[in-house]
Tab-separated table of C-alpha atoms and ligand atoms in Angstrom:
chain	number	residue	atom	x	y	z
A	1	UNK	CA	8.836	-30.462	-8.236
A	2	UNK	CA	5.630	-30.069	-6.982
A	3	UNK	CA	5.531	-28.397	-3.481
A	4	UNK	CA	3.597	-29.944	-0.508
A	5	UNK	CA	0.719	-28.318	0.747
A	6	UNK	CA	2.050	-26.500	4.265
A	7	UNK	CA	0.645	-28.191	7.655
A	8	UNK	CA	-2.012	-27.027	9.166
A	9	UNK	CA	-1.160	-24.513	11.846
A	10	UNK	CA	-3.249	-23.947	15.376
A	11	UNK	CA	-2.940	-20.152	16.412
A	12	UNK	CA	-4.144	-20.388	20.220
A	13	UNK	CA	-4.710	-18.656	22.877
A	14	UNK	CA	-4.363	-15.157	21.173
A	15	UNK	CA	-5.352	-12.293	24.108
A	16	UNK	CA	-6.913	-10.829	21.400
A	17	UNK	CA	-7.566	-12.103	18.064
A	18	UNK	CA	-8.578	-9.122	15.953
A	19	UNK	CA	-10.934	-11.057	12.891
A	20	UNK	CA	-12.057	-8.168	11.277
A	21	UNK	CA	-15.235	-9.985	10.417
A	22	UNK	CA	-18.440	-9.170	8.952
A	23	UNK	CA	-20.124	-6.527	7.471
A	24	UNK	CA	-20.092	-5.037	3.916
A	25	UNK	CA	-17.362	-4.003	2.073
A	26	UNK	CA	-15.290	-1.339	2.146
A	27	UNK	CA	-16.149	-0.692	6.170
A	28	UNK	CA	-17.382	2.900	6.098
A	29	UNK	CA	-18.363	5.337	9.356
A	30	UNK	CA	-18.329	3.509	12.271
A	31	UNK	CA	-18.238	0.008	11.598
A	32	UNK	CA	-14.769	1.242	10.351
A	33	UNK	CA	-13.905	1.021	14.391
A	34	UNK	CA	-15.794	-2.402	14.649
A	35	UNK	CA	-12.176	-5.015	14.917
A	36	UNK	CA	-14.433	-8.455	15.652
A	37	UNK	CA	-12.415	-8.554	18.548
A	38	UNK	CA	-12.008	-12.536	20.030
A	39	UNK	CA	-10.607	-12.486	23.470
A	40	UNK	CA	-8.593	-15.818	24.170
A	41	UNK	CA	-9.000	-16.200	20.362
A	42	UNK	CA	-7.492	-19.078	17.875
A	43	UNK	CA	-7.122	-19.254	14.162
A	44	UNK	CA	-6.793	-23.046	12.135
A	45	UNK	CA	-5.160	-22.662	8.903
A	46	UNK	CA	-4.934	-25.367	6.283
A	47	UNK	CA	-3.712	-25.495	2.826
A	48	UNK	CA	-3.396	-21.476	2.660
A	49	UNK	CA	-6.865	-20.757	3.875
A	50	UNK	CA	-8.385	-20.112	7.506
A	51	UNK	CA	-10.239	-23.326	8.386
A	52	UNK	CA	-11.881	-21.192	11.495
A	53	UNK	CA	-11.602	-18.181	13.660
A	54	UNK	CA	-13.111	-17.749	17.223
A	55	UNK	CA	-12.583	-18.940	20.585
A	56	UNK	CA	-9.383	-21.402	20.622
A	57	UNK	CA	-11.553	-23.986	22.743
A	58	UNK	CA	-14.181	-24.307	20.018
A	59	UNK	CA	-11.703	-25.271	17.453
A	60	UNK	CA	-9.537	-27.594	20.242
A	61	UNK	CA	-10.989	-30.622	18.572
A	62	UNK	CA	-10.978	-29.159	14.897
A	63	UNK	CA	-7.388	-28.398	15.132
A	64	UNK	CA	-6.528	-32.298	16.538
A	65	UNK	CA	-8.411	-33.720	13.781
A	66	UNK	CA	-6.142	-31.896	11.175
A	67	UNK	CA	-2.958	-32.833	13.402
A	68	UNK	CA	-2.668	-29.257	12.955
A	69	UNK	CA	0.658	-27.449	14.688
A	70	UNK	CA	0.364	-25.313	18.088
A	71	UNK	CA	1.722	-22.193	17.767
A	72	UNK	CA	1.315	-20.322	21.163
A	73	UNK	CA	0.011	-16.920	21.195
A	74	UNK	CA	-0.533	-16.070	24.951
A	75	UNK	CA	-0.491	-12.461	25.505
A	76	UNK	CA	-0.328	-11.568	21.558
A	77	UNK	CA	-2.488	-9.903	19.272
A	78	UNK	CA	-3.404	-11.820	15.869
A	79	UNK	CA	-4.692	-9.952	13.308
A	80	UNK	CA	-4.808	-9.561	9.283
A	81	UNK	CA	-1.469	-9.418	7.743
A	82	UNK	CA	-1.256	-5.172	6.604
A	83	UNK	CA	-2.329	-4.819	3.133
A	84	UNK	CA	0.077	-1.739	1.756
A	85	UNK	CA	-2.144	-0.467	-1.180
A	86	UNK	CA	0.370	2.334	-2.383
A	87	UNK	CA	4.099	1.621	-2.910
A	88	UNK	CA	6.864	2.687	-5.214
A	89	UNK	CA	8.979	-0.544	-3.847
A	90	UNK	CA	11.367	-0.449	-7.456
A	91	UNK	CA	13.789	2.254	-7.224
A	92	UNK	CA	17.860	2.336	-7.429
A	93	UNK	CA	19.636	3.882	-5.181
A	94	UNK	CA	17.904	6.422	-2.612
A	95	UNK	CA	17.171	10.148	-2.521
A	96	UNK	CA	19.088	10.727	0.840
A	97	UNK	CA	20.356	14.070	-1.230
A	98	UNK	CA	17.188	15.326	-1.328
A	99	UNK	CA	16.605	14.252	2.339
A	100	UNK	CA	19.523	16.496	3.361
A	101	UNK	CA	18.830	19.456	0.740
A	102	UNK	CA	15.285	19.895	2.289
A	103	UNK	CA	16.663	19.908	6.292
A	104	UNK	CA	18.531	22.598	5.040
A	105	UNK	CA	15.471	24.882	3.778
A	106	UNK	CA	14.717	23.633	0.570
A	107	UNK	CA	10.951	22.435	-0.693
A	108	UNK	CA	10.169	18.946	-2.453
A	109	UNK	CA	9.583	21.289	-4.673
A	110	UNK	CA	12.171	23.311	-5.339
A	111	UNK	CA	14.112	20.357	-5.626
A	112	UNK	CA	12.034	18.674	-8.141
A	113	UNK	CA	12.443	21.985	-10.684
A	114	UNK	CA	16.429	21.534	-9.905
A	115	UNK	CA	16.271	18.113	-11.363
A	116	UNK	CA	16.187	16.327	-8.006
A	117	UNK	CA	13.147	14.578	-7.191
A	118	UNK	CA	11.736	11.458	-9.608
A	119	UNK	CA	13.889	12.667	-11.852
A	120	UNK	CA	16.980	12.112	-9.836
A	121	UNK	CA	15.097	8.436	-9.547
A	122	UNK	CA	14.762	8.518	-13.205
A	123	UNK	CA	18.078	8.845	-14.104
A	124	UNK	CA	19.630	6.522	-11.734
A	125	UNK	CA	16.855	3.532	-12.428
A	126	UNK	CA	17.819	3.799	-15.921
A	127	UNK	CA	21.264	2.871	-15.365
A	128	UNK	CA	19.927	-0.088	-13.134
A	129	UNK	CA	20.218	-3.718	-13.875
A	130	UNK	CA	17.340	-5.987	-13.449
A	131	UNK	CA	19.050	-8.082	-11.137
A	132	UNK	CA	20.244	-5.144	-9.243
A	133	UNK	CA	16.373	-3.737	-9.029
A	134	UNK	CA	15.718	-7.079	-8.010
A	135	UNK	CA	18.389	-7.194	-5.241
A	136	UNK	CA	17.311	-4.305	-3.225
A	137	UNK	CA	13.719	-4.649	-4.142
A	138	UNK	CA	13.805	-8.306	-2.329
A	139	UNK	CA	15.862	-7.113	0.361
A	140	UNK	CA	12.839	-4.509	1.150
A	141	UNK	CA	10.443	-7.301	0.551
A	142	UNK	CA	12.008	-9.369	3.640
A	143	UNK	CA	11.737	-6.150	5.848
A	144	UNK	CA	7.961	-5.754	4.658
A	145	UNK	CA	7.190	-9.737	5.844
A	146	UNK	CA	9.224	-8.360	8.923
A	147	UNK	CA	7.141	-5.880	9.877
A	148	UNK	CA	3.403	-7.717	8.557
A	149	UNK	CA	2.743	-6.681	5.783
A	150	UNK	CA	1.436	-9.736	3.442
A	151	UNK	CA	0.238	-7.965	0.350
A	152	UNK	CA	1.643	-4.971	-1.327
A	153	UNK	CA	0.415	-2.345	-4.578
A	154	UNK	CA	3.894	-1.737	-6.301
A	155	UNK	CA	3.695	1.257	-8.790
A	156	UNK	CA	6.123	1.773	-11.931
A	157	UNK	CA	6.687	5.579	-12.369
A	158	UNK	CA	10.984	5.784	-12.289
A	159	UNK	CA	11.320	4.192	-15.693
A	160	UNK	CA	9.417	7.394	-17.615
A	161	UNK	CA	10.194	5.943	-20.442
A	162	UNK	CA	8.472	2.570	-22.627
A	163	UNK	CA	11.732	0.149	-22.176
A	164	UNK	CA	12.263	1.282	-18.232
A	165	UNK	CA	8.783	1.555	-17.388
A	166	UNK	CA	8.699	-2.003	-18.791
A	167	UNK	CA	11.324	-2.832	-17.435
A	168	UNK	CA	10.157	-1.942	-13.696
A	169	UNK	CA	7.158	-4.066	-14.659
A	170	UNK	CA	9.357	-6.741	-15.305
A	171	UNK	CA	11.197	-6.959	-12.027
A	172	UNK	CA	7.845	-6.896	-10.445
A	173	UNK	CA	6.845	-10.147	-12.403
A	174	UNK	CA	10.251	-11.772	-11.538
A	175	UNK	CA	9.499	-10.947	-7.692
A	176	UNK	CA	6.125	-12.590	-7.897
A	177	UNK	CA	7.998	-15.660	-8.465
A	178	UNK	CA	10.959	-15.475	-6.102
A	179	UNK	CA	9.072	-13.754	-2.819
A	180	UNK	CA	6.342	-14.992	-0.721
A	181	UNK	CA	4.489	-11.981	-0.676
A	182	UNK	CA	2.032	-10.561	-2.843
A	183	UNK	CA	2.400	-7.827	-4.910
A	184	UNK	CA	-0.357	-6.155	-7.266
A	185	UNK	CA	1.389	-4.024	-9.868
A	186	UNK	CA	0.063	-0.719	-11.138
A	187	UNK	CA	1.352	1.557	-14.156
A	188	UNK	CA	2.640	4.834	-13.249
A	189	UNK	CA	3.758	6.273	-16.479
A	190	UNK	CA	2.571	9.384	-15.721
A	191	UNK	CA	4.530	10.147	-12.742
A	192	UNK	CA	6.610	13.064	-13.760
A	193	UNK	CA	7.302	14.240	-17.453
A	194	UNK	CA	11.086	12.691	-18.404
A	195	UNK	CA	13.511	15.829	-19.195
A	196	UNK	CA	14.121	15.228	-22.632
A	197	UNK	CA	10.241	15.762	-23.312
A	198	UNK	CA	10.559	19.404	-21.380
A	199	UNK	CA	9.017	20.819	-24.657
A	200	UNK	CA	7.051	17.958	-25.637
A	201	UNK	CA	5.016	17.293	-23.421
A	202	UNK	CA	2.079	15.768	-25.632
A	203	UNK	CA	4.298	13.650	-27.409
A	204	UNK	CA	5.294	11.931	-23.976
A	205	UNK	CA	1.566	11.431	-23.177
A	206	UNK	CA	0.738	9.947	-26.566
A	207	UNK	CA	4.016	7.147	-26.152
A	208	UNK	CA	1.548	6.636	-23.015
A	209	UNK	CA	-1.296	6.336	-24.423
A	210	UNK	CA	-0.895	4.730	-27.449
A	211	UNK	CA	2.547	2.256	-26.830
A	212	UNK	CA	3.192	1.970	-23.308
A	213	UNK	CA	-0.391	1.471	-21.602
A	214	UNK	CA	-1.209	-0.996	-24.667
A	215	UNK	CA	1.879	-3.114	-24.276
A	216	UNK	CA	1.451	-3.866	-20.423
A	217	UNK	CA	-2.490	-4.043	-20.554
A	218	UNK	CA	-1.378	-6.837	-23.479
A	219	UNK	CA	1.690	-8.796	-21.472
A	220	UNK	CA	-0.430	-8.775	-18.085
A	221	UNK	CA	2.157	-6.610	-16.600
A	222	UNK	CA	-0.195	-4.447	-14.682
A	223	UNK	CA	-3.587	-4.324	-13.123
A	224	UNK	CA	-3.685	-0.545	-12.211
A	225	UNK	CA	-3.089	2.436	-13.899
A	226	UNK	CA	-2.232	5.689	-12.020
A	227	UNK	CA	-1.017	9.194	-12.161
A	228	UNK	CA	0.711	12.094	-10.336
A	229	UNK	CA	-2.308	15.547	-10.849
A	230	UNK	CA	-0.089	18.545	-9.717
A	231	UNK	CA	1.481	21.131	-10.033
A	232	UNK	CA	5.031	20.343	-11.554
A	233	UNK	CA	3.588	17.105	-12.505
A	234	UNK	CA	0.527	16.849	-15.213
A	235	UNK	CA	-2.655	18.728	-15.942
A	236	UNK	CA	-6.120	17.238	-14.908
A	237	UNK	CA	-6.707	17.049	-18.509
A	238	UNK	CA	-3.592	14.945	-18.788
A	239	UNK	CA	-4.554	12.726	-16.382
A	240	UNK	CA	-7.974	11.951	-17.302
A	241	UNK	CA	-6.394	11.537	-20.940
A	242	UNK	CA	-4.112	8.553	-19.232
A	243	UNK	CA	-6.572	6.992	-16.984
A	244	UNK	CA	-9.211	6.368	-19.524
A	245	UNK	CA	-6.827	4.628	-21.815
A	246	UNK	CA	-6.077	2.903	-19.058
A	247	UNK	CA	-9.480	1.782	-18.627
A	248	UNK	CA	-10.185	1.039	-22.013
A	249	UNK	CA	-7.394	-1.513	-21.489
A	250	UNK	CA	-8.515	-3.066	-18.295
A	251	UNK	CA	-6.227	-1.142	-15.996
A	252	UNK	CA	-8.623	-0.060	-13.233
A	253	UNK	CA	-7.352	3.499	-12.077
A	254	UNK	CA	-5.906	4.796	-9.184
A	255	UNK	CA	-4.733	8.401	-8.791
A	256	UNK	CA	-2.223	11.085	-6.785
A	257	UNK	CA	-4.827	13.541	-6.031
A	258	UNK	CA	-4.904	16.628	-4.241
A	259	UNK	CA	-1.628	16.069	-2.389
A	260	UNK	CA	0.821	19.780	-2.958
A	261	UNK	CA	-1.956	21.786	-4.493
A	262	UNK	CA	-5.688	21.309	-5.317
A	263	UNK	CA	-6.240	20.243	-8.890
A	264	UNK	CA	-9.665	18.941	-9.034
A	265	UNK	CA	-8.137	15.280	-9.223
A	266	UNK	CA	-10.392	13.907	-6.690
A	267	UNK	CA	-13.822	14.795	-8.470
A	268	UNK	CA	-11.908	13.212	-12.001
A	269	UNK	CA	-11.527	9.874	-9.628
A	270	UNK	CA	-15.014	9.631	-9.172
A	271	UNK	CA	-16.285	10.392	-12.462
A	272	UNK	CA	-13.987	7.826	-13.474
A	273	UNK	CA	-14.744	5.311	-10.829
A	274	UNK	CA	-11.523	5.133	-9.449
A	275	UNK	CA	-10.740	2.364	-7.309
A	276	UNK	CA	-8.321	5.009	-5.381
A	277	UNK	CA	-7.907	8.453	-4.830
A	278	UNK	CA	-5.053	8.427	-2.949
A	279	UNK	CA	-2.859	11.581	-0.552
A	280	UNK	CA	-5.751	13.996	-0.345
A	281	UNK	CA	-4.190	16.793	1.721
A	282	UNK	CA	-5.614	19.773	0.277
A	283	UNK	CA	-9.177	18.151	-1.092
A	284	UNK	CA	-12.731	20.397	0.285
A	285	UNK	CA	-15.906	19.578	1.590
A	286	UNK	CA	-17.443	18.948	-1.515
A	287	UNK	CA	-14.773	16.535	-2.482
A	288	UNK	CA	-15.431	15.130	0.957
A	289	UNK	CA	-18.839	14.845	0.396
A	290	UNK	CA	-18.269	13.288	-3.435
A	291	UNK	CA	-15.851	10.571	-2.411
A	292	UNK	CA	-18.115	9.527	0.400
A	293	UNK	CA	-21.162	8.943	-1.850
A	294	UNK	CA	-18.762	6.608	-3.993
A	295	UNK	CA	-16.729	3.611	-3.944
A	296	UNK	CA	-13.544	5.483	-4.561
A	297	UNK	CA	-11.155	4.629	-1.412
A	298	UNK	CA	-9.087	7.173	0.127
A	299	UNK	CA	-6.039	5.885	0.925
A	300	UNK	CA	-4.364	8.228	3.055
A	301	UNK	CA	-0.386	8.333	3.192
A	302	UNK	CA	0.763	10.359	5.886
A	303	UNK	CA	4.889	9.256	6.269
A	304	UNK	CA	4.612	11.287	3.042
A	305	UNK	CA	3.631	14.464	4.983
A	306	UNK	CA	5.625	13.365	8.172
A	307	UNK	CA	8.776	13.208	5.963
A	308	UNK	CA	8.161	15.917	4.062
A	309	UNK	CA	7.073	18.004	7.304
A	310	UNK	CA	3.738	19.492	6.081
A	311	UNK	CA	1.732	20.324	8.723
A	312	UNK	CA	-1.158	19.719	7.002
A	313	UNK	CA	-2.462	16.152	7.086
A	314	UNK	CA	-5.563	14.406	5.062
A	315	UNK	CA	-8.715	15.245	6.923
A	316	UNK	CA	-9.424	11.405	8.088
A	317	UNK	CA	-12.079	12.066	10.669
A	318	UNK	CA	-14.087	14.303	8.386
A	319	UNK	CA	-13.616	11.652	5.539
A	320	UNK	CA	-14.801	9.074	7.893
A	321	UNK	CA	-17.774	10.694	9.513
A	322	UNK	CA	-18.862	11.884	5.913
A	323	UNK	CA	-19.087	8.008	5.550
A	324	UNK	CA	-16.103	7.514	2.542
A	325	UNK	CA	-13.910	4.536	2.339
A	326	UNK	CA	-10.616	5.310	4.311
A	327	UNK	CA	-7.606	3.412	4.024
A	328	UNK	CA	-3.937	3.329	4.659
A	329	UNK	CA	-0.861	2.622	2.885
A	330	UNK	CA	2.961	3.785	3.528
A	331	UNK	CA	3.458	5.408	0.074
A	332	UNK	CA	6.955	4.329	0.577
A	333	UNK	CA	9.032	5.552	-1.837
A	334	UNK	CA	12.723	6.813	-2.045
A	335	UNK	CA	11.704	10.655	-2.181
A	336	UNK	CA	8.442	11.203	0.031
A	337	UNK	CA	8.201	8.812	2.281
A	338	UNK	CA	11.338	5.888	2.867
A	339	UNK	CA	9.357	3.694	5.163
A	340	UNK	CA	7.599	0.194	4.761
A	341	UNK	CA	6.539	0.266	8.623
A	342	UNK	CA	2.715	-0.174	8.045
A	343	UNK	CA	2.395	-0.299	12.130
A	344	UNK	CA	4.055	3.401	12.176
A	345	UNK	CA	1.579	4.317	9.746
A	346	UNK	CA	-1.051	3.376	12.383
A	347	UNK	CA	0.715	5.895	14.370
A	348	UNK	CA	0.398	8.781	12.300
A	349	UNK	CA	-3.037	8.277	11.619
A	350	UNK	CA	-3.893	8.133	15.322
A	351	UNK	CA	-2.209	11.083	16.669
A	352	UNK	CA	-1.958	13.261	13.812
A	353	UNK	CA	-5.164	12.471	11.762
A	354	UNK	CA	-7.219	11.259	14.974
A	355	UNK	CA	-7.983	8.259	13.787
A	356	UNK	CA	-8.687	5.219	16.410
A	357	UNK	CA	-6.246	2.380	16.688
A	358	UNK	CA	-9.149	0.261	15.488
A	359	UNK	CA	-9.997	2.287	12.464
A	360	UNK	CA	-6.717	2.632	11.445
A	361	UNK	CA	-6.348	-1.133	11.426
A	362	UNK	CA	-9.219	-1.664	9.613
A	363	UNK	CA	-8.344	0.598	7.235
A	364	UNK	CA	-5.030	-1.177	6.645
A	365	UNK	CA	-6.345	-4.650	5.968
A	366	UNK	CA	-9.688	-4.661	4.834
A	367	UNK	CA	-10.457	-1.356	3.372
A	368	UNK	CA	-7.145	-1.583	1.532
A	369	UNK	CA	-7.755	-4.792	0.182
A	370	UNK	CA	-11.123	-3.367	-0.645
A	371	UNK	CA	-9.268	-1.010	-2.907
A	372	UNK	CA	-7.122	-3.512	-4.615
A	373	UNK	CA	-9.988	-5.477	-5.865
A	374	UNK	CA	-8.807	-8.730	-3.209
A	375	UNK	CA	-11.375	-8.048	-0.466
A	376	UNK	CA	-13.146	-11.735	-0.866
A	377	UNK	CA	-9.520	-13.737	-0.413
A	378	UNK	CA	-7.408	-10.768	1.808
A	379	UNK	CA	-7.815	-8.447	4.731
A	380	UNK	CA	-9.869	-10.256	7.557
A	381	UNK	CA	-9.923	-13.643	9.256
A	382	UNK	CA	-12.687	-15.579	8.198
A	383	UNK	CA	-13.316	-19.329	7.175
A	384	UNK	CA	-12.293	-19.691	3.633
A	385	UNK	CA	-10.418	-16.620	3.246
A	386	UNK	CA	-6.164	-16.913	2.805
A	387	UNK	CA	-4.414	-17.817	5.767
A	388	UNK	CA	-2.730	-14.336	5.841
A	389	UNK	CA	-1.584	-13.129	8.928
A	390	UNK	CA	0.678	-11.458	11.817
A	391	UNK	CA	1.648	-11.835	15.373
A	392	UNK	CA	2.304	-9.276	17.329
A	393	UNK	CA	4.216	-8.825	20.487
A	394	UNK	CA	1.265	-6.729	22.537
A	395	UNK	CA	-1.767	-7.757	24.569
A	396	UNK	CA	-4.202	-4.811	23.211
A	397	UNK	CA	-4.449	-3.879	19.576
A	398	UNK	CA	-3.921	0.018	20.893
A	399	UNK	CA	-0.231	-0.688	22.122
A	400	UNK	CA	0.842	-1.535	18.029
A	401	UNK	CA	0.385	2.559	17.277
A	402	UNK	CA	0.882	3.449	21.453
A	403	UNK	CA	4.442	2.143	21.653
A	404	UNK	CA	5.336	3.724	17.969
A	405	UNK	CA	8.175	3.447	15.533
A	406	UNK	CA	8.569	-0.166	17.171
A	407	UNK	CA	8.183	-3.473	15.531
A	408	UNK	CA	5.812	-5.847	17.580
A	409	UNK	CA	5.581	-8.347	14.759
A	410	UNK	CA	7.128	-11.609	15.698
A	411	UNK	CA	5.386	-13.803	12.798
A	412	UNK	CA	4.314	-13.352	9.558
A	413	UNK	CA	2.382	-16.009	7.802
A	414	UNK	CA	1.507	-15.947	3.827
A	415	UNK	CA	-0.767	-18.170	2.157
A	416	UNK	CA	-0.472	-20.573	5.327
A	417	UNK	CA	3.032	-20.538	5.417
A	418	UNK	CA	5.292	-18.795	8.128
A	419	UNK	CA	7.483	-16.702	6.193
A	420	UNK	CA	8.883	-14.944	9.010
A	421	UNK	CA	9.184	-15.345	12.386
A	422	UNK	CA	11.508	-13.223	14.772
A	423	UNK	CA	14.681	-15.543	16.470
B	1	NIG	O1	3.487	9.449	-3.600
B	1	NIG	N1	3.567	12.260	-5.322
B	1	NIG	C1	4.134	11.616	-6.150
B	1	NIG	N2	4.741	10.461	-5.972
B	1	NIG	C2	5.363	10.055	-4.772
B	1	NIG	C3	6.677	10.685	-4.580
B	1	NIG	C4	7.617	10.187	-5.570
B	1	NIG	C5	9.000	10.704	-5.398
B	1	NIG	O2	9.225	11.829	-4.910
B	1	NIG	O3	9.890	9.942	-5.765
B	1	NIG	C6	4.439	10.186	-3.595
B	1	NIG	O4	4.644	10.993	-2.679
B	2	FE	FE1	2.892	7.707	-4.185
């Protein structure tokens, strides 16, 4: 049955309506800070796109010609709907063991080499059903909408082998069709090496190369292709082995980089044209300096250092005032970082990587659609552009990361449609 186009919607009176218009993409320096801020702002949405943006009394007569819906925004903030450009949403089970085991003294780690860690994820995903990846993976999906996200990267990377990491794929397809949000899926073979290749390693990497990255480049069952660089995880030389068959099969790459230890992962993403290099904790100047002169984006995670209590964070500011691409994504995943809370993110990038409010939002809706290749349709509010968006429950932008570890989102709209509203 063919589905009728949603009605046109009329978000007025906003106290702030954050547009996040203009400029070049990704937003770099300071016109990362710049929000396109519309006091007493409105947006008209029609048939899944934005219509217009700006002051709700300019598009008063607009919004009665397309007997468009009022929805009242007095004393709100409406802004992009988050854009969470690195996810592991498809695991079974959780990791709460390794949760406890590292409150009690032990490192990520130490817990990996015990066969915790993605292997622990490993083991359990391949005992999954698809319909029982499916289950939880929706229910997350519904808490994602809840808190505004629109748009989410979803990584493979617990199957480690061809039929699981195929499998993961394949639940990601099914959930394309059965959830209103968005979700771009990326590779992640190389994750961790499975334990039954302990002493074979190249063997696992050629299954990579030569079955698995062929088969999902063929069946369209990925757009990305990424890998874990460190220590405990594969060789830089591993990596770039992966990532350029990747390429040569249309999967644009994405990488871990510098996260537990320095591997000279960052420098291979831009040689490689990356479209992310993504954690970043222990990178240098130079690598500062390298990413900044390219279009690689740095997506910075840090729930994964929160959770995993590192005091050492990605250096944002430097990144920012050395002009790279910065943006922000929860990482969430069931061993490093359990959350799907894109507005907490904000707050970890504001008071532990002194970022501003406003550059943190930017660089969690356009810079991060910037980085998943959707900045033209996603990530600001601009005529023509999809009608993707969130309400929240604050009159200044600043009070989403000030009053943290809330949720201020009371509606979520996808493609023009409201697919969540709170009450
Ligand atoms: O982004 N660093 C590697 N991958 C994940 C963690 C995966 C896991 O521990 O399950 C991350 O932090
Ligand atoms: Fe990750």
């Amino acid at each position: 049955m063919p589905t009728r186009p949603p009605r046109a919607l009329f978000f007025r009176d906003a106290e702030q309506l954050l547009t996040l218009a203009g400029g070049p993409l990704p937003r770099r320096g300071r016109a990362l800070g710049e929000l396109g801020i519309v006091a007493g702002g409105g947006v008209l949405i029609q048939g899944g796109k934005i219509v217009a943006a700006g002051r709700t009394r300019d598009l008063a007569a607009p919004a009665r010609r397309l007997k468009a819906l009022p929805v009242d925004c007095r004393g709100r903030v409406v802004m992009p709907g988050f854009v969470d450009c690195h996810t592991h949403l498809i695991f079974a089970g959780s990791r709460v063991e390794d949760f406890q085991a590292r409150i009690e003294g032990k490192t990520y780690e130490q817990i990996a080499a015990a066969g915790g860690g993605i292997a622990r994820s490993a083991r359990l995903l391949a005992r999954a059903s698809k319909p029982e990846l499916k289950a939880q993976a929706l229910a997350f999906l519904k808490q994602f909408a809840a808190h505004g996200t629109t748009t989410l990267e979803v990584k493979s990377g617990y199957g480690l082998d061809i039929r699981n990491e195929i499998k993961i794929l394949e639940v990601v397809r099914e959930l394309v069709a059965s959830s209103p949000l968005e979700l771009v899926p990326t590779l992640l073979a190389a994750h961790a090496l499975p334990e039954r290749f302990r002493a074979r390693r190249a063997a696992y990497l050629n299954r990579v190369i030569r079955r698995l990255i062929p088969a999902a480049a063929r069946a369209k069952l990925a757009e990305f292709v990424d890998c874990f660089c460190d220590r405990g995880a594969f060789t830089l030389e591993e990596c770039r082995r992966v990532l350029e068959a990747g390429k040569r099969y249309g999967l644009a790459p994405r990488i871990h980089a510098e996260q537990l230890t320095h591997s000279g992962s960052c420098r291979l993403a831009a040689r490689l044209g990356a479209s992310s290099a993504d954690h970043l904790d222990k990178m240098s100047g130079a690598e500062i300096r390298l990413l900044a002169r390219s279009n690689v984006v740095a997506v910075l995670v840090p729930a994964s250092n929160f959770n995993l209590s590192t005091r050492r964070y990605a250096p944002a500011r430097r990144l920012i005032e050395a002009g790279a691409a910065v943006a922000l994504a929860t990482d969430f995943n069931p061993g490093t970082s359990p959350t799907l809370n894109m507005q907490f993110i904000l707050a970890l990038a504001c008071t532990q990587m002194r970022m501003t409010p406003a550059e943190a939002i930017a660089a969690a809706t356009v810079n991060a659609a910037y980085s998943l290749g959707r900045a033209e349709r996603l990530g600001s509010l601009e005529p023509g552009k999809q009608a993707d968006l969130a309400v929240m429950d604050v009159d200044d932008y600043r009070k989403i990361p000030y009053y943290f570890a809330w949720n201020h989102c009371v509606m979520t709209v996808k493609r023009g449609k409201i697919i969540y509203a709170r009450e």
